[in-house]
Short mmCIF file of C-alpha atoms in Angstrom, two decimals:
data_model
loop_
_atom_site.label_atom_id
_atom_site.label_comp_id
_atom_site.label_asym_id
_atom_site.label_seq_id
_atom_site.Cartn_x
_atom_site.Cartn_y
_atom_site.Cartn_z
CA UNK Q 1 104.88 102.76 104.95
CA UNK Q 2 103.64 102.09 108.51
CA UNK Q 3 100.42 102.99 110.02
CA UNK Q 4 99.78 104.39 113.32
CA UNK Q 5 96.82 105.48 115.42
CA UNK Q 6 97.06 108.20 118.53
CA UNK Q 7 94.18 109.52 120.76
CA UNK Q 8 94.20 113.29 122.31
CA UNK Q 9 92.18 113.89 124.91
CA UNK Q 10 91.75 117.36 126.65
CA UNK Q 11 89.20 119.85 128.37
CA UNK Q 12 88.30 122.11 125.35
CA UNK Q 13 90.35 125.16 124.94
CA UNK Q 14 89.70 128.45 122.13
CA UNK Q 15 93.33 129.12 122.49
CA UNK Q 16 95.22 126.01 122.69
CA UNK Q 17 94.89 122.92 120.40
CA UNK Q 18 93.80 119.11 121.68
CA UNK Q 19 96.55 117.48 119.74
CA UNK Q 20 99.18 117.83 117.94
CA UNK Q 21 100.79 116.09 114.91
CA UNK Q 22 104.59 117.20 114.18
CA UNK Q 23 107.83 116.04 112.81
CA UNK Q 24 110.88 116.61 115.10
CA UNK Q 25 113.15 119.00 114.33
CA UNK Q 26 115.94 116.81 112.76
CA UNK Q 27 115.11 113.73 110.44
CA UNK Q 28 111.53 114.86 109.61
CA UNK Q 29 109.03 112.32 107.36
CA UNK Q 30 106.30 113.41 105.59
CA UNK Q 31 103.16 112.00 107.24
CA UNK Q 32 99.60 111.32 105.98
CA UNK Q 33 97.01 111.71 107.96
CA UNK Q 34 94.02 109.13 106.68
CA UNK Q 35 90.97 109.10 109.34
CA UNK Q 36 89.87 111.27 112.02
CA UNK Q 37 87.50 111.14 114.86
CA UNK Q 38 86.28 114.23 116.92
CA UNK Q 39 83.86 114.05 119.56
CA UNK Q 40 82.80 114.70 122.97
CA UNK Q 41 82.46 112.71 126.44
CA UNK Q 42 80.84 115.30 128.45
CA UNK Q 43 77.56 115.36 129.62
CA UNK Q 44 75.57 115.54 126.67
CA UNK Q 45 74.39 118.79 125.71
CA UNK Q 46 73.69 121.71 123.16
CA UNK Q 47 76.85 122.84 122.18
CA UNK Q 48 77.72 124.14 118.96
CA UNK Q 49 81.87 124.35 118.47
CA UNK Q 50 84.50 123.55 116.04
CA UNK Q 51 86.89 121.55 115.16
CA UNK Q 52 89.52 122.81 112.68
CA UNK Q 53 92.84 121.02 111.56
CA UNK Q 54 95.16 123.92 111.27
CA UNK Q 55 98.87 123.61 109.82
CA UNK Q 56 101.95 124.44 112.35
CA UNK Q 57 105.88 125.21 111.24
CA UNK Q 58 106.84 125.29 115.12
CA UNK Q 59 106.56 122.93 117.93
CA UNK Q 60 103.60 122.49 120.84
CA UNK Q 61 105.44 122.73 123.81
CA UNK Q 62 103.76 120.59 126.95
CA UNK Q 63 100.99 118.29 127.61
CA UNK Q 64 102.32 114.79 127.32
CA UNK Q 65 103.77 112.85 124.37
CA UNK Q 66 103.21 108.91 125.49
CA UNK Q 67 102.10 106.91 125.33
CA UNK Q 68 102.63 108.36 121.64
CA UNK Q 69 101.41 106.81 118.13
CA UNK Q 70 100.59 102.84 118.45
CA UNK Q 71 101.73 101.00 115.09
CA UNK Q 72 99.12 99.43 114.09
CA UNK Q 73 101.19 96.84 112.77
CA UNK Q 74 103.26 95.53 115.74
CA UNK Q 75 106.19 94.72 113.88
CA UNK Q 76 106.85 98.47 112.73
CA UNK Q 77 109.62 101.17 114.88
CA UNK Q 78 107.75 103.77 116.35
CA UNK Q 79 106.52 107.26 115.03
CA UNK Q 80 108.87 109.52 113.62
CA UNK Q 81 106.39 111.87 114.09
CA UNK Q 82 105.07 113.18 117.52
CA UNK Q 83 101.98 113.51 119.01
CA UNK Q 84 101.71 115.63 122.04
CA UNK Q 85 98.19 116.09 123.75
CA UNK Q 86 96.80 117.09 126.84
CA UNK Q 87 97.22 120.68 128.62
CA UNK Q 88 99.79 121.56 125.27
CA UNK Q 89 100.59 124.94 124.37
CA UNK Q 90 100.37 125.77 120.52
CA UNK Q 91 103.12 126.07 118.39
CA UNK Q 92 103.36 128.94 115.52
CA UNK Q 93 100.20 127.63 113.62
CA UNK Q 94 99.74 129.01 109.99
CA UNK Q 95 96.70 131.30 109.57
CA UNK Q 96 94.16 130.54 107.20
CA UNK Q 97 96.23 127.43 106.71
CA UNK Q 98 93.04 125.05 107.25
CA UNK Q 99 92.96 121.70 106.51
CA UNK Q 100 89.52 120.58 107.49
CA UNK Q 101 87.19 122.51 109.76
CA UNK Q 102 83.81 121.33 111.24
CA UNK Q 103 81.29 122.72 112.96
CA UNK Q 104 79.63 120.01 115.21
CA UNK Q 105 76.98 119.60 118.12
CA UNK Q 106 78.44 118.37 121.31
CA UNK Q 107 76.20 115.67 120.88
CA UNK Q 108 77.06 113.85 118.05
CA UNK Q 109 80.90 112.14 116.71
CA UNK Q 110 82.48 113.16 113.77
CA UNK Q 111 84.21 110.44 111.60
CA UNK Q 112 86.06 111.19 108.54
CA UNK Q 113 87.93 108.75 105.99
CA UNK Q 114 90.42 110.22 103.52
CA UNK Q 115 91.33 107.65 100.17
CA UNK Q 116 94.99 107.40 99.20
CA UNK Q 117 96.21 110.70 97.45
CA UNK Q 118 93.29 112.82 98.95
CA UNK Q 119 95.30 112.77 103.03
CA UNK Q 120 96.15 115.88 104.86
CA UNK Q 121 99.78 116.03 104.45
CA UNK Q 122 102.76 117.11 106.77
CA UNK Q 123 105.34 117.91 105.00
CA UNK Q 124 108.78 116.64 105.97
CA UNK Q 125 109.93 119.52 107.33
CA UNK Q 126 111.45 120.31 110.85
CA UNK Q 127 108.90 121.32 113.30
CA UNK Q 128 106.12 121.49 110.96
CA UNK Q 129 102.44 119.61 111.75
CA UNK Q 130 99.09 119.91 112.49
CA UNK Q 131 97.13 120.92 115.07
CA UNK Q 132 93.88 119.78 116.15
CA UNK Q 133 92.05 122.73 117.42
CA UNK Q 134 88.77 123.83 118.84
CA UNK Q 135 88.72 127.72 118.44
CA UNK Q 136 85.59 128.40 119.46
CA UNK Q 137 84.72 125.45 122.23
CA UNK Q 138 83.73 126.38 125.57
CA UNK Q 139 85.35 124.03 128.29
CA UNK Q 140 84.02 120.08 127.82
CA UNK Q 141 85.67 117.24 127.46
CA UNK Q 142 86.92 116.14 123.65
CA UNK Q 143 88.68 113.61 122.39
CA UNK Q 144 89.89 112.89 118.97
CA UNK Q 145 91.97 109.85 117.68
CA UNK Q 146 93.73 109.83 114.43
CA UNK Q 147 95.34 107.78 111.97
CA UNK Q 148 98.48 108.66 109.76
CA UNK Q 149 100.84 106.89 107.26
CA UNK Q 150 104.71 107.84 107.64
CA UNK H 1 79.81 112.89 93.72
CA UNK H 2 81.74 111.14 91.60
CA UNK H 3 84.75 109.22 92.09
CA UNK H 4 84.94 111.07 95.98
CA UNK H 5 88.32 111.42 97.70
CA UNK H 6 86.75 110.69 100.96
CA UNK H 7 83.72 110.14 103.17
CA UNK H 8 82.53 112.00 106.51
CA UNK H 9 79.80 110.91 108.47
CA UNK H 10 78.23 112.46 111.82
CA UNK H 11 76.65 110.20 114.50
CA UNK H 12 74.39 112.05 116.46
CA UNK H 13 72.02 110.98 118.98
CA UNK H 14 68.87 113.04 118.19
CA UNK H 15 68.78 112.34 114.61
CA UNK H 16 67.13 108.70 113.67
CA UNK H 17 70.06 108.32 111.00
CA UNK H 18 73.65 109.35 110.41
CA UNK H 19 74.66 112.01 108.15
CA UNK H 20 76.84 111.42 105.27
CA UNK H 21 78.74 113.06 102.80
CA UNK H 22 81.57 112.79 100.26
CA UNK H 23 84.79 114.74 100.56
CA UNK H 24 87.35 115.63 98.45
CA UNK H 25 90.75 117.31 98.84
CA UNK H 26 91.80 120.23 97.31
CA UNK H 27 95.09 119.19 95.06
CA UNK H 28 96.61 123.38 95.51
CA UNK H 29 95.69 123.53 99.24
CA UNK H 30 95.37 120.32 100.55
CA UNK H 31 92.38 120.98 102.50
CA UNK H 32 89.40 118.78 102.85
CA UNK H 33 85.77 119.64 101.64
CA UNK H 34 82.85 118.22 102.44
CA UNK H 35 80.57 117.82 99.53
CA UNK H 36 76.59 118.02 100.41
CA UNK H 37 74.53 116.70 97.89
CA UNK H 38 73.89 118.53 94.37
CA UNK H 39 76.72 120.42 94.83
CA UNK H 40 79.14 121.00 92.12
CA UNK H 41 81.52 123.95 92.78
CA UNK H 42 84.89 121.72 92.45
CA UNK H 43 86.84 122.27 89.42
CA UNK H 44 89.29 120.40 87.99
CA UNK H 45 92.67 121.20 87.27
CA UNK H 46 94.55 119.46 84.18
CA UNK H 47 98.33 120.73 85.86
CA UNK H 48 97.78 118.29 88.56
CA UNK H 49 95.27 116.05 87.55
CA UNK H 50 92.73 116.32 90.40
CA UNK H 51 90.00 118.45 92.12
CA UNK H 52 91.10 122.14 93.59
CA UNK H 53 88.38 123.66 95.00
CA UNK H 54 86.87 127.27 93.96
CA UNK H 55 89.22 129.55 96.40
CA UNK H 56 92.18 127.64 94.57
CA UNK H 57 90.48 127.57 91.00
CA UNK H 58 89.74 131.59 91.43
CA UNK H 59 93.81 131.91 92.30
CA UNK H 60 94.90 129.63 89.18
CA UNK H 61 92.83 131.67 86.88
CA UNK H 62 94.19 134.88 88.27
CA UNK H 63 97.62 133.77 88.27
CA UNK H 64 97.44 131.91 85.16
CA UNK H 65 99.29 128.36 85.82
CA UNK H 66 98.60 125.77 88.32
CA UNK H 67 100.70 125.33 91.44
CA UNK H 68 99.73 121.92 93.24
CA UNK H 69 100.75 121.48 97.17
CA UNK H 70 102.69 118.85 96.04
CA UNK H 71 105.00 121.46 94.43
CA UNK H 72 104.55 123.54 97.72
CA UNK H 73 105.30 121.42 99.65
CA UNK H 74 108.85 120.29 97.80
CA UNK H 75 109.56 123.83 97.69
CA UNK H 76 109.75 123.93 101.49
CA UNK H 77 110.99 120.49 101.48
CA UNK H 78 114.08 121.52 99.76
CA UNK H 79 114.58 124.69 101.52
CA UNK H 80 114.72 122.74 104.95
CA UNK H 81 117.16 120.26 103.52
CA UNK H 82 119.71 123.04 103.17
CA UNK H 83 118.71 124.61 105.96
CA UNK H 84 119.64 121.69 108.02
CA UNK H 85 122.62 120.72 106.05
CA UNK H 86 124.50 124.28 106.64
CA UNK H 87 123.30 124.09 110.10
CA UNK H 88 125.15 120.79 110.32
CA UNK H 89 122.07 118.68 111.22
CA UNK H 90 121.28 116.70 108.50
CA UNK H 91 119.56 113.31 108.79
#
């Protein structure tokens, strides 16, 4: 299995996601997602918001796809699965279909590490993923960068 | 915790240390949860040989058997397959 890192980055949005992890819609893997980060560059502040990972069985549609995941082992092919980031518009996300959700302070960086057998899994399925989301953020700069096994 | 799946930590300026906690992810759901300290509401399940957490333990005991994401997820897994292959784009 390879390893691969990728970094979204977008002004905060209630109704669209930051990121988004997917498998294309022929030849999907399953992927395994391992370590998060979530955090803010604004201005510091007192913001309360949240960061949820919520399943997807359709595609994001804009925002920007490259540079993509970086293998963290330079000898490995690229992603099979895509992350798109940016100004993206949410694909069919599952309700209730949560993942991980966090409520966190503008101020501080949330770091999570996930053992083998306890990852968030896509399943390899066309068009399904996760999105990154922050439902109830008002509009600041976040970033998150994540790590996944394929 | 015991044996945790996972570890979260929160790095925030105004507090003199960082906050830490054990996760562990739910084996029927597949979602993460954050353990804070002295808390014991996990359960185990013997089906799938790992922690569900108590939405998922309240559903098993209602339903009566256990049904791991692992065996979700192969459901839909399978159904794609043949999706794709009578749609001619199997890879």
């Amino acid at each position: 299995m390879a390893i691969y890192t990728a970094t979204g980055q977008r002004t905060a949005s209630a109704s669209a996601a930051v990121a988004a992890l997917e498998n294309p819609a022929s030849g999907p893997v399953r992927g395994f997602i391992y370590r998060l980060t979530f955090g803010s560059e604004a201005t510091p502040a007192d913001n309360p918001y949240l960061w949820q990972i919520q399943r997807s069985t359709t595609l994001s549609t804009g925002g920007a796809t490259t540079p993509g995941p970086i293998a963290l082992d330079g000898a490995d092919a690229a992603a099979t699965l895509t992350f798109r980031n940016g100004a993206l518009t949410d694909g069919s996300v599952t309700a209730n279909a949560m993942a991980l959700s966090v409520p966190l302070n503008q101020r501080a960086t949330f770091q999570i590490f996930l053992g083998p057998g306890e990852e968030i899994v896509i399943p390899a399925t066309a068009n399904n993923g996760a999105h990154i989301r922050t439902p109830t953020a008002t509009a600041l700069a976040v970033t998150t960068t994540c790590f996944f096994r394929q | 915790m015991r044996n945790p799946g996972g570890y979260a930590v929160w790095t925030d300026p105004d507090v003199a240390r960082d906050k830490e906690r054990d996760t562990y992810t739910c084996k029927h759901h597949n979602g993460v949860i954050i353990v804070e300290p002295g808390d014991q509401s996990w359960a185990y399940c013997n089906g799938c040989d790992g922690k569900i957490c108590p939405a998922c333990y309240a559903e098993m005991a209602r339903i009566g058997k256990c049904v791991s994401f692992e065996r979700k997820i192969e459901e839909s897994e399978r159904k794609d397959r043949l999706r794709r292959q009578l749609l001619g784009d199997y890879t």
